């Protein structure tokens, strides 16, 4: 394992992404009705993030048109997107779908061409699997309706695993039906893809392995988004309780609240270690990538939810209204808790990896 501290390049990338999001993706703006619109994303912001910052191509080698960075840099981007609760297809397109295409190798011409488009921000793609699919879990039936596909309505390409292989299907050829999601900032849809459509990228064994690699990568880096959610919730709660007065003193000065926020700080620090370890294992191709991903998901999911719950409760009444974005973070944290496998599923997988009985 390499040093888990942030490198100078990673810090520079964080500064660039945070500067962009601070200027153009204020979480409070989502409470103005955009989150309820069904299309909460901002195409101009996505283009700026994908093209001007170059975030969309971080995982793609330079020879294929990307930035040639690693999962550690992509994790930094996700931390910032989590802090802003930003509606953007980064996790689904630039991480999950991109990792699946990379797993097919350089010989799959159609996959290489699509990777170039994704890295350049010309198109977005998603895996046509339910968001709740765990990396080691059952994959959806080869044909038929697939429910709960994240960011499908706004994607250009769907990666569909059929009985005879993995296909890239233009979204216009599929039936995409938006469904009501708890997390309004990451829209879900039910997808039905007609037989005989799309371009075949790989056979069934190679395609299934690629999809599972995409799911594993997404699960590992999702922990960084959850870390960002928890960090924002803690910082916002500390700020609010410093400014909010009761009995002529700041609410945050009461010992009971100090203990709660101190405990949450410890959890966030531990979550950072777990998320960074998973990102580093994926970046270095470590044999422990699956194990560290399971650890990160089992822990960071709960920390993000706890932090968001504390944020909503300690903000009092305003935390439950559309006047404040705290509830959006809680919904994102709850949705992330089941994305790419629940904490319980990851604990079972972890127990199997280390030869213990599942809890």
Short mmCIF file of C-alpha atoms in Angstrom, two decimals:
data_model
loop_
_atom_site.label_atom_id
_atom_site.label_comp_id
_atom_site.label_asym_id
_atom_site.label_seq_id
_atom_site.Cartn_x
_atom_site.Cartn_y
_atom_site.Cartn_z
CA UNK A 1 0.00 0.00 0.00
CA UNK A 2 1.29 3.46 -0.90
CA UNK A 3 0.99 6.69 1.07
CA UNK A 4 -2.69 7.52 1.54
CA UNK A 5 -2.08 11.23 2.11
CA UNK A 6 -3.17 13.52 -0.70
CA UNK A 7 -0.41 14.33 -3.18
CA UNK A 8 0.24 17.82 -4.46
CA UNK A 9 -1.39 16.94 -7.80
CA UNK A 10 -4.46 15.58 -6.03
CA UNK A 11 -4.70 18.73 -3.92
CA UNK A 12 -4.45 20.87 -7.07
CA UNK A 13 -7.20 18.82 -8.70
CA UNK A 14 -9.38 19.22 -5.61
CA UNK A 15 -8.84 22.98 -5.68
CA UNK A 16 -9.86 23.16 -9.34
CA UNK A 17 -13.00 21.08 -8.85
CA UNK A 18 -14.00 22.87 -5.66
CA UNK A 19 -13.52 26.26 -7.30
CA UNK A 20 -15.77 25.23 -10.19
CA UNK A 21 -18.46 23.77 -7.94
CA UNK A 22 -18.38 26.72 -5.54
CA UNK A 23 -18.97 29.09 -8.42
CA UNK A 24 -21.58 27.08 -10.30
CA UNK A 25 -23.08 24.33 -8.10
CA UNK A 26 -24.24 25.83 -4.82
CA UNK A 27 -26.23 23.10 -2.99
CA UNK A 28 -28.75 25.75 -1.94
CA UNK A 29 -29.63 26.25 -5.63
CA UNK A 30 -31.02 22.70 -5.73
CA UNK A 31 -33.67 23.66 -3.20
CA UNK A 32 -35.10 26.16 -5.66
CA UNK A 33 -37.02 23.50 -7.54
CA UNK A 34 -34.29 22.09 -9.78
CA UNK A 35 -33.98 18.94 -7.69
CA UNK A 36 -37.67 18.24 -8.27
CA UNK A 37 -37.54 18.90 -12.00
CA UNK A 38 -36.65 15.33 -12.99
CA UNK A 39 -33.54 16.68 -14.76
CA UNK A 40 -31.53 18.17 -11.89
CA UNK A 41 -28.22 18.12 -13.76
CA UNK A 42 -26.64 21.19 -15.33
CA UNK A 43 -25.26 20.31 -18.81
CA UNK A 44 -22.99 23.37 -18.86
CA UNK A 45 -21.53 22.45 -15.47
CA UNK A 46 -20.97 18.88 -16.63
CA UNK A 47 -19.13 20.08 -19.73
CA UNK A 48 -16.96 22.34 -17.59
CA UNK A 49 -16.14 19.50 -15.21
CA UNK A 50 -15.64 16.90 -17.92
CA UNK A 51 -13.81 18.99 -20.52
CA UNK A 52 -12.26 22.07 -18.88
CA UNK A 53 -11.14 20.26 -15.72
CA UNK A 54 -10.65 16.99 -17.63
CA UNK A 55 -12.32 14.93 -14.93
CA UNK A 56 -14.25 12.65 -17.30
CA UNK A 57 -11.06 11.12 -18.68
CA UNK A 58 -9.09 10.65 -15.46
CA UNK A 59 -9.32 6.84 -15.56
CA UNK A 60 -8.67 6.60 -19.32
CA UNK A 61 -5.06 6.21 -20.52
CA UNK A 62 -3.62 9.07 -22.56
CA UNK A 63 -3.24 6.86 -25.65
CA UNK A 64 -7.02 6.37 -25.61
CA UNK A 65 -7.75 10.06 -25.26
CA UNK A 66 -7.90 10.39 -21.49
CA UNK A 67 -5.85 12.03 -18.76
CA UNK A 68 -3.98 8.87 -17.72
CA UNK A 69 -4.54 9.52 -14.01
CA UNK A 70 -5.75 6.97 -11.49
CA UNK A 71 -8.58 6.02 -9.19
CA UNK A 72 -7.06 8.21 -6.47
CA UNK A 73 -7.64 11.34 -8.55
CA UNK A 74 -11.13 10.18 -9.50
CA UNK A 75 -11.79 9.66 -5.79
CA UNK A 76 -10.85 13.27 -5.09
CA UNK A 77 -13.37 14.43 -7.70
CA UNK A 78 -16.06 12.28 -6.08
CA UNK A 79 -15.28 13.69 -2.64
CA UNK A 80 -15.99 17.15 -4.01
CA UNK A 81 -19.13 16.04 -5.85
CA UNK A 82 -20.33 14.47 -2.61
CA UNK A 83 -19.63 17.68 -0.68
CA UNK A 84 -21.77 19.57 -3.15
CA UNK A 85 -24.44 16.84 -3.58
CA UNK A 86 -23.95 17.59 -7.26
CA UNK A 87 -26.29 16.01 -9.83
CA UNK A 88 -23.72 14.83 -12.37
CA UNK A 89 -23.18 11.47 -14.11
CA UNK A 90 -19.59 11.17 -12.96
CA UNK A 91 -19.94 8.01 -10.86
CA UNK A 92 -22.12 6.19 -13.39
CA UNK A 93 -20.38 7.26 -16.61
CA UNK A 94 -16.81 8.33 -15.85
CA UNK A 95 -16.26 5.60 -13.25
CA UNK A 96 -18.60 2.58 -13.61
CA UNK A 97 -19.10 2.52 -17.39
CA UNK A 98 -15.55 3.67 -18.08
CA UNK A 99 -14.04 0.98 -15.85
CA UNK A 100 -16.17 -1.68 -17.56
CA UNK A 101 -15.00 -0.55 -21.01
CA UNK A 102 -11.36 -0.43 -19.88
CA UNK A 103 -11.69 -4.01 -18.65
CA UNK A 104 -12.43 -5.11 -22.23
CA UNK A 105 -8.88 -4.19 -23.28
CA UNK A 106 -7.46 -2.29 -26.23
CA UNK A 107 -8.55 -4.84 -28.84
CA UNK A 108 -12.25 -4.00 -28.69
CA UNK A 109 -12.38 -1.21 -31.28
CA UNK A 110 -15.95 -0.14 -30.56
CA UNK A 111 -15.20 0.02 -26.83
CA UNK A 112 -12.03 2.05 -27.45
CA UNK A 113 -13.94 4.52 -29.61
CA UNK A 114 -16.63 4.90 -26.95
CA UNK A 115 -13.97 5.37 -24.27
CA UNK A 116 -12.53 8.27 -26.29
CA UNK A 117 -15.95 9.90 -26.44
CA UNK A 118 -16.53 9.46 -22.71
CA UNK A 119 -13.10 10.82 -21.83
CA UNK A 120 -13.63 13.86 -24.04
CA UNK A 121 -17.06 14.58 -22.56
CA UNK A 122 -18.76 14.12 -25.95
CA UNK A 123 -21.04 11.35 -24.67
CA UNK A 124 -22.01 9.68 -21.40
CA UNK A 125 -22.74 6.01 -20.78
CA UNK A 126 -24.21 3.93 -17.97
CA UNK A 127 -24.28 0.26 -17.07
CA UNK A 128 -27.81 -1.02 -17.62
CA UNK A 129 -28.05 -2.65 -14.19
CA UNK A 130 -29.99 -1.57 -11.09
CA UNK A 131 -28.05 0.88 -8.95
CA UNK A 132 -28.33 -1.57 -6.06
CA UNK A 133 -26.36 -4.30 -7.87
CA UNK A 134 -23.39 -5.46 -5.79
CA UNK A 135 -20.09 -6.30 -7.53
CA UNK A 136 -20.47 -9.97 -6.57
CA UNK A 137 -24.25 -10.04 -6.77
CA UNK A 138 -26.63 -11.45 -9.37
CA UNK A 139 -26.81 -9.47 -12.60
CA UNK A 140 -30.16 -8.59 -14.22
CA UNK A 141 -31.80 -10.96 -16.67
CA UNK A 142 -30.28 -10.67 -20.15
CA UNK A 143 -33.49 -9.35 -21.65
CA UNK A 144 -36.54 -7.54 -20.37
CA UNK A 145 -37.19 -4.53 -18.19
CA UNK A 146 -34.33 -3.40 -15.92
CA UNK A 147 -35.42 -1.19 -13.04
CA UNK A 148 -33.51 1.39 -11.03
CA UNK A 149 -30.82 2.28 -13.58
CA UNK A 150 -29.12 5.47 -12.39
CA UNK A 151 -28.64 8.39 -14.82
CA UNK A 152 -30.12 6.35 -17.70
CA UNK A 153 -32.50 9.09 -18.84
CA UNK A 154 -29.67 11.52 -19.52
CA UNK A 155 -27.14 9.03 -20.89
CA UNK A 156 -26.24 8.71 -24.56
CA UNK A 157 -25.28 5.03 -24.42
CA UNK A 158 -26.46 2.05 -22.37
CA UNK A 159 -24.09 -0.87 -21.77
CA UNK A 160 -26.37 -3.90 -21.82
CA UNK A 161 -25.33 -7.42 -20.80
CA UNK A 162 -27.22 -10.02 -22.81
CA UNK A 163 -27.00 -13.80 -23.00
CA UNK A 164 -24.45 -13.63 -25.82
CA UNK A 165 -22.37 -10.69 -24.64
CA UNK A 166 -22.04 -7.02 -23.75
CA UNK A 167 -23.63 -4.46 -26.09
CA UNK A 168 -23.46 -0.69 -26.44
CA UNK A 169 -26.98 0.51 -27.20
CA UNK A 170 -27.90 4.05 -28.17
CA UNK A 171 -30.38 5.39 -25.63
CA UNK A 172 -32.75 6.47 -28.40
CA UNK A 173 -33.16 2.78 -29.31
CA UNK A 174 -34.27 1.87 -25.79
CA UNK A 175 -37.39 2.60 -23.80
CA UNK A 176 -36.34 4.66 -20.77
CA UNK A 177 -39.05 5.34 -18.20
CA UNK A 178 -38.13 7.72 -15.34
CA UNK A 179 -39.17 6.50 -11.90
CA UNK A 180 -39.52 8.39 -8.64
CA UNK A 181 -36.32 8.12 -6.63
CA UNK A 182 -35.61 8.98 -3.00
CA UNK A 183 -32.46 10.81 -4.10
CA UNK A 184 -33.70 13.48 -6.50
CA UNK A 185 -30.12 14.41 -7.42
CA UNK A 186 -29.39 11.01 -8.99
CA UNK A 187 -32.41 10.14 -11.17
CA UNK A 188 -33.40 6.52 -11.72
CA UNK A 189 -35.21 4.97 -14.65
CA UNK A 190 -36.56 1.63 -15.83
CA UNK A 191 -34.92 0.54 -19.06
CA UNK A 192 -36.21 -1.83 -21.73
CA UNK A 193 -33.86 -2.60 -24.59
CA UNK A 194 -35.27 -4.29 -27.75
CA UNK A 195 -33.63 -7.44 -29.04
CA UNK A 196 -31.11 -7.03 -31.85
CA UNK A 197 -30.15 -3.45 -31.08
CA UNK A 198 -26.72 -2.07 -30.36
CA UNK A 199 -23.09 -2.89 -31.09
CA UNK A 200 -21.56 -6.03 -29.59
CA UNK A 201 -18.47 -5.16 -27.54
CA UNK A 202 -17.58 -8.56 -26.08
CA UNK A 203 -18.82 -12.10 -25.55
CA UNK A 204 -20.71 -13.14 -22.43
CA UNK A 205 -17.75 -14.21 -20.20
CA UNK A 206 -15.68 -11.13 -21.05
CA UNK A 207 -18.69 -8.84 -20.91
CA UNK A 208 -19.80 -10.12 -17.50
CA UNK A 209 -16.27 -9.76 -16.11
CA UNK A 210 -16.16 -6.20 -17.45
CA UNK A 211 -19.50 -5.30 -15.85
CA UNK A 212 -18.37 -6.72 -12.52
CA UNK A 213 -15.14 -4.72 -12.76
CA UNK A 214 -17.19 -1.60 -13.38
CA UNK A 215 -19.37 -2.36 -10.37
CA UNK A 216 -16.36 -3.02 -8.13
CA UNK A 217 -14.70 0.22 -9.18
CA UNK A 218 -17.90 2.17 -8.63
CA UNK A 219 -18.42 0.62 -5.19
CA UNK A 220 -14.86 1.40 -4.17
CA UNK A 221 -14.98 5.02 -5.29
CA UNK A 222 -18.53 5.57 -4.03
CA UNK A 223 -16.94 5.55 -0.57
CA UNK A 224 -15.20 8.81 -1.50
CA UNK A 225 -18.51 10.41 -2.43
CA UNK A 226 -19.91 9.24 0.93
CA UNK A 227 -16.87 10.75 2.64
CA UNK A 228 -17.59 14.09 0.94
CA UNK A 229 -21.22 13.96 2.08
CA UNK A 230 -20.18 13.27 5.68
CA UNK A 231 -17.56 16.04 5.67
CA UNK A 232 -20.03 18.65 4.40
CA UNK A 233 -22.69 17.61 6.89
CA UNK A 234 -20.25 17.80 9.81
CA UNK A 235 -18.83 21.18 8.77
CA UNK A 236 -22.26 22.66 8.12
CA UNK A 237 -23.54 21.38 11.46
CA UNK A 238 -20.58 22.83 13.37
CA UNK A 239 -21.05 26.16 11.59
CA UNK A 240 -24.77 26.25 12.34
CA UNK A 241 -24.42 25.33 16.00
CA UNK A 242 -21.80 28.04 16.44
CA UNK A 243 -24.11 30.68 15.02
CA UNK A 244 -27.40 29.48 16.53
CA UNK A 245 -27.91 30.83 20.06
CA UNK A 246 -30.15 29.59 22.83
CA UNK A 247 -30.17 30.82 26.45
CA UNK A 248 -27.75 33.53 25.33
CA UNK A 249 -25.02 31.10 24.26
CA UNK A 250 -24.18 29.16 21.07
CA UNK A 251 -26.09 25.89 20.80
CA UNK A 252 -22.86 24.13 19.94
CA UNK A 253 -21.35 25.03 23.31
CA UNK A 254 -23.60 22.55 25.13
CA UNK A 255 -21.59 19.53 26.22
CA UNK A 256 -24.06 16.98 24.84
CA UNK A 257 -23.76 18.43 21.33
CA UNK A 258 -19.99 18.72 21.59
CA UNK A 259 -19.78 15.00 22.29
CA UNK A 260 -22.02 14.17 19.34
CA UNK A 261 -19.98 16.23 16.91
CA UNK A 262 -16.67 14.95 18.30
CA UNK A 263 -17.87 11.38 17.79
CA UNK A 264 -18.92 12.23 14.26
CA UNK A 265 -15.51 13.78 13.56
CA UNK A 266 -13.84 10.51 14.61
CA UNK A 267 -16.13 8.57 12.28
CA UNK A 268 -15.35 10.91 9.37
CA UNK A 269 -11.61 10.57 9.92
CA UNK A 270 -11.95 6.78 9.92
CA UNK A 271 -14.11 6.94 6.80
CA UNK A 272 -11.41 8.95 5.04
CA UNK A 273 -8.86 6.22 5.79
CA UNK A 274 -11.20 3.51 4.51
CA UNK A 275 -12.14 5.40 1.34
CA UNK A 276 -8.54 6.31 0.53
CA UNK A 277 -7.40 2.72 1.06
CA UNK A 278 -10.03 1.45 -1.38
CA UNK A 279 -9.14 4.07 -4.00
CA UNK A 280 -5.44 3.34 -3.65
CA UNK A 281 -6.00 -0.43 -3.95
CA UNK A 282 -7.97 0.11 -7.17
CA UNK A 283 -5.31 2.50 -8.49
CA UNK A 284 -2.45 0.09 -7.88
CA UNK A 285 -4.31 -3.02 -9.02
CA UNK A 286 -3.87 -4.55 -5.57
CA UNK A 287 -5.12 -8.07 -4.94
CA UNK A 288 -6.85 -6.60 -1.88
CA UNK A 289 -9.02 -4.24 -3.95
CA UNK A 290 -12.17 -6.30 -3.41
CA UNK A 291 -11.47 -6.66 0.32
CA UNK A 292 -10.75 -2.95 0.86
CA UNK A 293 -13.77 -1.99 -1.21
CA UNK A 294 -15.97 -4.16 1.00
CA UNK A 295 -14.44 -2.57 4.12
CA UNK A 296 -14.96 0.94 2.74
CA UNK A 297 -18.56 0.32 1.73
CA UNK A 298 -19.46 -1.44 4.99
CA UNK A 299 -18.14 1.56 6.96
CA UNK A 300 -18.53 4.71 4.85
CA UNK A 301 -22.18 4.03 4.02
CA UNK A 302 -23.16 4.18 7.67
CA UNK A 303 -20.97 7.22 8.40
CA UNK A 304 -22.53 9.24 5.59
CA UNK A 305 -26.05 8.41 6.78
CA UNK A 306 -25.19 9.17 10.41
CA UNK A 307 -23.61 12.50 9.49
CA UNK A 308 -26.61 13.49 7.38
CA UNK A 309 -29.06 12.47 10.11
CA UNK A 310 -27.17 14.55 12.66
CA UNK A 311 -27.07 17.47 10.21
CA UNK A 312 -30.83 17.42 9.72
CA UNK A 313 -31.61 17.01 13.42
CA UNK A 314 -29.17 19.63 14.76
CA UNK A 315 -30.40 22.18 12.23
CA UNK A 316 -33.79 21.95 13.89
CA UNK A 317 -36.90 22.62 11.85
CA UNK A 318 -35.12 24.24 8.91
CA UNK A 319 -33.20 21.03 8.27
CA UNK A 320 -36.42 19.35 7.17
CA UNK A 321 -37.59 22.08 4.82
CA UNK A 322 -36.79 23.10 1.25
CA UNK A 323 -35.16 26.24 2.64
CA UNK A 324 -32.04 24.24 3.46
CA UNK A 325 -30.30 21.47 1.45
CA UNK A 326 -29.64 19.21 4.48
CA UNK A 327 -32.44 16.83 3.52
CA UNK A 328 -30.94 16.41 0.04
CA UNK A 329 -27.73 15.13 1.63
CA UNK A 330 -29.69 12.70 3.79
CA UNK A 331 -31.52 11.37 0.74
CA UNK A 332 -28.25 11.05 -1.21
CA UNK A 333 -26.63 9.26 1.76
CA UNK A 334 -29.58 6.86 2.10
CA UNK A 335 -29.56 6.12 -1.63
CA UNK A 336 -25.80 5.62 -1.61
CA UNK A 337 -26.21 3.20 1.29
CA UNK A 338 -27.79 0.64 -1.02
CA UNK A 339 -25.92 1.61 -4.20
CA UNK A 340 -23.60 -1.12 -5.50
CA UNK A 341 -24.49 -3.33 -2.54
CA UNK A 342 -25.76 -2.71 0.96
CA UNK A 343 -23.41 -2.56 3.99
CA UNK A 344 -24.74 -5.97 5.03
CA UNK A 345 -23.95 -7.42 1.62
CA UNK A 346 -20.41 -6.04 1.76
CA UNK A 347 -19.95 -7.41 5.28
CA UNK A 348 -20.97 -10.86 4.06
CA UNK A 349 -18.55 -10.59 1.15
CA UNK A 350 -15.78 -9.37 3.45
CA UNK A 351 -16.35 -12.28 5.82
CA UNK A 352 -16.05 -14.69 2.93
CA UNK A 353 -12.84 -13.08 1.69
CA UNK A 354 -11.12 -13.46 5.07
CA UNK A 355 -12.55 -16.89 5.83
CA UNK A 356 -14.97 -15.96 8.59
CA UNK A 357 -18.61 -16.79 9.11
CA UNK A 358 -20.85 -13.98 7.88
CA UNK A 359 -22.38 -11.79 10.62
#
